[in-house]
mmCIF file of C-alpha atoms in Angstrom:
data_model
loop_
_atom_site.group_PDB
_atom_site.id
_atom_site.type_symbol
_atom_site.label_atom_id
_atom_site.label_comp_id
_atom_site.label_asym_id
_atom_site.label_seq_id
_atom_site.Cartn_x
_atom_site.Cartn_y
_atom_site.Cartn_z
ATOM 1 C CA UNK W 1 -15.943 -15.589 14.998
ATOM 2 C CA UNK W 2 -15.114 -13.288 17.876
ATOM 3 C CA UNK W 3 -15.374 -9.847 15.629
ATOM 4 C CA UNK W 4 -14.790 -8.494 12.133
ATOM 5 C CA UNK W 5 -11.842 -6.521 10.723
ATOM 6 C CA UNK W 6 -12.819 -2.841 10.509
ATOM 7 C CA UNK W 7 -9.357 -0.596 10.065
ATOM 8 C CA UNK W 8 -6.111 -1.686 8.961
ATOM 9 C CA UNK W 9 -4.009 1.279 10.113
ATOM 10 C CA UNK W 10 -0.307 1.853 8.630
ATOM 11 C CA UNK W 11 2.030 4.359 9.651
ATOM 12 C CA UNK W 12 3.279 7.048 8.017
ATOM 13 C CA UNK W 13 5.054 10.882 7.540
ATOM 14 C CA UNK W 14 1.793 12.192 5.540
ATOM 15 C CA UNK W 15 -1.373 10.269 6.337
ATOM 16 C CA UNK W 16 -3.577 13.051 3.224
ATOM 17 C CA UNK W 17 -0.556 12.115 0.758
ATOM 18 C CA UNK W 18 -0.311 8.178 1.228
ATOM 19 C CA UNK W 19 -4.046 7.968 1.208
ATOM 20 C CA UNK W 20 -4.143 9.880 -1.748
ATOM 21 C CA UNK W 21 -1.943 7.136 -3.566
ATOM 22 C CA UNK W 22 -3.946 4.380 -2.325
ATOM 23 C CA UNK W 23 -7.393 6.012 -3.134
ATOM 24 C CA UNK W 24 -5.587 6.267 -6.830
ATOM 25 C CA UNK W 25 -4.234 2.691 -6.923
ATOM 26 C CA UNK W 26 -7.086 0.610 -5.566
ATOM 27 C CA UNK W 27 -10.343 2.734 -6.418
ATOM 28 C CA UNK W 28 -11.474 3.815 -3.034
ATOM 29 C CA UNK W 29 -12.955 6.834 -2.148
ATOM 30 C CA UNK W 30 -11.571 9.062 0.814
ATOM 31 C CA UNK W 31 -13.935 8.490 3.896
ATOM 32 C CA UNK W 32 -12.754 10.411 6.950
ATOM 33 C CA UNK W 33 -10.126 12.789 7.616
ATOM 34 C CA UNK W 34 -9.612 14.377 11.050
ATOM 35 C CA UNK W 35 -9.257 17.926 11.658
ATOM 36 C CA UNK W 36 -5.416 18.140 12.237
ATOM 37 C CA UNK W 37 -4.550 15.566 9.521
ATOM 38 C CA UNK W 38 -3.102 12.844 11.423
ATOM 39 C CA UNK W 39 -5.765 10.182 10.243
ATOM 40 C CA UNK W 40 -7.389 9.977 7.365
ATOM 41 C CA UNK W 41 -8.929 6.413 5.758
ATOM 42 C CA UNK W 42 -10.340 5.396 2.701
ATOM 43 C CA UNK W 43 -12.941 2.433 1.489
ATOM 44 C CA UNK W 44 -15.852 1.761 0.355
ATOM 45 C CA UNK W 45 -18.177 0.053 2.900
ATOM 46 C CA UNK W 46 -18.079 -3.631 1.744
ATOM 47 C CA UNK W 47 -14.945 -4.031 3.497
ATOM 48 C CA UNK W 48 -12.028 -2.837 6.103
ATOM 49 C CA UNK W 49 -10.949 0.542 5.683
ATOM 50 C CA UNK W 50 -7.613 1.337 5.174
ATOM 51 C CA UNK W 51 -6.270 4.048 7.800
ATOM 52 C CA UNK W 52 -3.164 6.372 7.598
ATOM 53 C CA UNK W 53 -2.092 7.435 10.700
ATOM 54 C CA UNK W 54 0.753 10.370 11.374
ATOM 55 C CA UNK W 55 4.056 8.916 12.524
ATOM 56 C CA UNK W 56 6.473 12.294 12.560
ATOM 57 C CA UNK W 57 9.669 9.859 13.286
ATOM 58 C CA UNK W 58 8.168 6.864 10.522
ATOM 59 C CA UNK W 59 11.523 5.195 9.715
ATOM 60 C CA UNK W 60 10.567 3.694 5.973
ATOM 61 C CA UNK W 61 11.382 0.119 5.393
ATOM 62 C CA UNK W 62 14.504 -0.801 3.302
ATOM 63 C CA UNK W 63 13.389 -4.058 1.505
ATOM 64 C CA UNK W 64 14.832 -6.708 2.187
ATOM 65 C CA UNK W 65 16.751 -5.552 4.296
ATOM 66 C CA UNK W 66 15.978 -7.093 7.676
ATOM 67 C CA UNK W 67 17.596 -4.501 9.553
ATOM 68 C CA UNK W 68 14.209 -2.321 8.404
ATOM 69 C CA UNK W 69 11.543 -4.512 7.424
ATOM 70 C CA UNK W 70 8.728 -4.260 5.310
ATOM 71 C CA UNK W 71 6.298 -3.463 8.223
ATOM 72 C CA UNK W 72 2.861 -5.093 5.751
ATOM 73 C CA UNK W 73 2.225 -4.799 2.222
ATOM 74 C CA UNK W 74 -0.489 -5.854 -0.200
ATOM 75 C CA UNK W 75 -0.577 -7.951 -3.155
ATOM 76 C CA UNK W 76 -3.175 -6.175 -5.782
ATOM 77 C CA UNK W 77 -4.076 -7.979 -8.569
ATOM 78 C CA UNK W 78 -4.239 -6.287 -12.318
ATOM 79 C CA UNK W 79 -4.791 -7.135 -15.236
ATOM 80 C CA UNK W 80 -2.543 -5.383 -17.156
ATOM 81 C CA UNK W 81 1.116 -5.403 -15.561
ATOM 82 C CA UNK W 82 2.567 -2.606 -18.016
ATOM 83 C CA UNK W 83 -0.170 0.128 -17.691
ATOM 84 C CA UNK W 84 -0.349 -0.261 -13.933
ATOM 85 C CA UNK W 85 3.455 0.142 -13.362
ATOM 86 C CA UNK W 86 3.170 3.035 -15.213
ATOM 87 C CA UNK W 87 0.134 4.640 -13.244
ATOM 88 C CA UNK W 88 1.607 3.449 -9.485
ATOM 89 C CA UNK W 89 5.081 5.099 -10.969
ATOM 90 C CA UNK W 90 3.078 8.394 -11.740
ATOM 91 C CA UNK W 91 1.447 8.408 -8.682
ATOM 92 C CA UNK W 92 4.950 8.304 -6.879
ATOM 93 C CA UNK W 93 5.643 4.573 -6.217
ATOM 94 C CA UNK W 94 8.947 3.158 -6.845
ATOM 95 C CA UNK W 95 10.294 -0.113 -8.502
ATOM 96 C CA UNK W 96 11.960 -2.383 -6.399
ATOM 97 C CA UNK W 97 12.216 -5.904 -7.723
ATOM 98 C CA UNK W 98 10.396 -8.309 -10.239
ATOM 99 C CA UNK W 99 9.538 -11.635 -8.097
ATOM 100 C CA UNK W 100 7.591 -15.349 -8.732
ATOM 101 C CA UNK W 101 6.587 -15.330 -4.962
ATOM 102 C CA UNK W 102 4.151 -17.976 -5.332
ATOM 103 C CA UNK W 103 4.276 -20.740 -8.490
ATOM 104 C CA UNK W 104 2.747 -19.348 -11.295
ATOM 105 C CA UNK W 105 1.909 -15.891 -9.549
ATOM 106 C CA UNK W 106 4.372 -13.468 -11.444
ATOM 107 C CA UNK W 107 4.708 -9.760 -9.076
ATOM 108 C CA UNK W 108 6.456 -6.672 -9.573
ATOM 109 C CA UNK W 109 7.513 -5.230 -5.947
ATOM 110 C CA UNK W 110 7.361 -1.592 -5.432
ATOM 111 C CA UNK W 111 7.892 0.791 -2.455
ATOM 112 C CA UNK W 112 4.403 2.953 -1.416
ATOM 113 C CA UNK W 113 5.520 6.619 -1.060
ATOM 114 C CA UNK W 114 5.886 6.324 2.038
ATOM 115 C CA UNK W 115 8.626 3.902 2.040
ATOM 116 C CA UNK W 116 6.359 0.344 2.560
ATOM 117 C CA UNK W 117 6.494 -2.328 0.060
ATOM 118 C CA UNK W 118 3.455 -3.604 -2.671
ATOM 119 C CA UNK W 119 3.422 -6.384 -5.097
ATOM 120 C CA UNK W 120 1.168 -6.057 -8.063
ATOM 121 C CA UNK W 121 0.288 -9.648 -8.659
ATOM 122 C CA UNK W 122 -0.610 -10.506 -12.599
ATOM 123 C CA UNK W 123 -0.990 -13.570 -15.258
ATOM 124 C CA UNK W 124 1.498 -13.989 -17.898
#
């Protein structure tokens, strides 16, 4: 092993905003914000932070469109499919497609508010 993964940083119009819906959707805690708002991360200590980092010209990806691709995304296991497509909705995601990416690994694809793609993995 050379190192370990600290930060995953993503782009983005409003680091406070999309760190705000990912604090909501995955349970961590806000850990750092810098002065003029242009970073801000979240975690928890046991593993990488996430980081949102200001991009003021952030063109959103238009999945799938290749043209503008999805950039990343994360596949977030629940256990209830219904309920959490109603909280990620409330906290300003949008639908995008329902997907069997992987054999017996059912998904529902939706777009962060910011624009990037997320699967929320789940059993049947």
């Amino acid at each position: 092993m050379i190192g370990r993964l600290r930060t995953i940083a993503i782009d983005c119009p409003d680091p406070a905003a999309l760190a705000g819906f990912y604090s909501e959707l995955l349970g961590l805690p806000v850990t750092y914000e810098n002065a003029d708002d242009s970073w801000v991360e979240i975690g928890d200590g046991d593993g990488p932070h996430l980081a949102f980092q200001l991009a003021p010209d952030h063109r959103p990806p238009a999945w799938p469109d290749p043209e503008r691709p999805q950039q990343m995304h994360f596949d977030i296991r629940v256990d209830d499919i219904d309920a959490a497509e109603d909280r990620v909705v409330a906290l300003g995601a949008t639908p995008l497609a329902r997907a069997h990416d992987a054999p017996g690994v059912p998904s529902r694809v939706y777009a962060d508010p910011a624009g990037h793609p997320f699967c929320l993995e789940f059993t049947e």
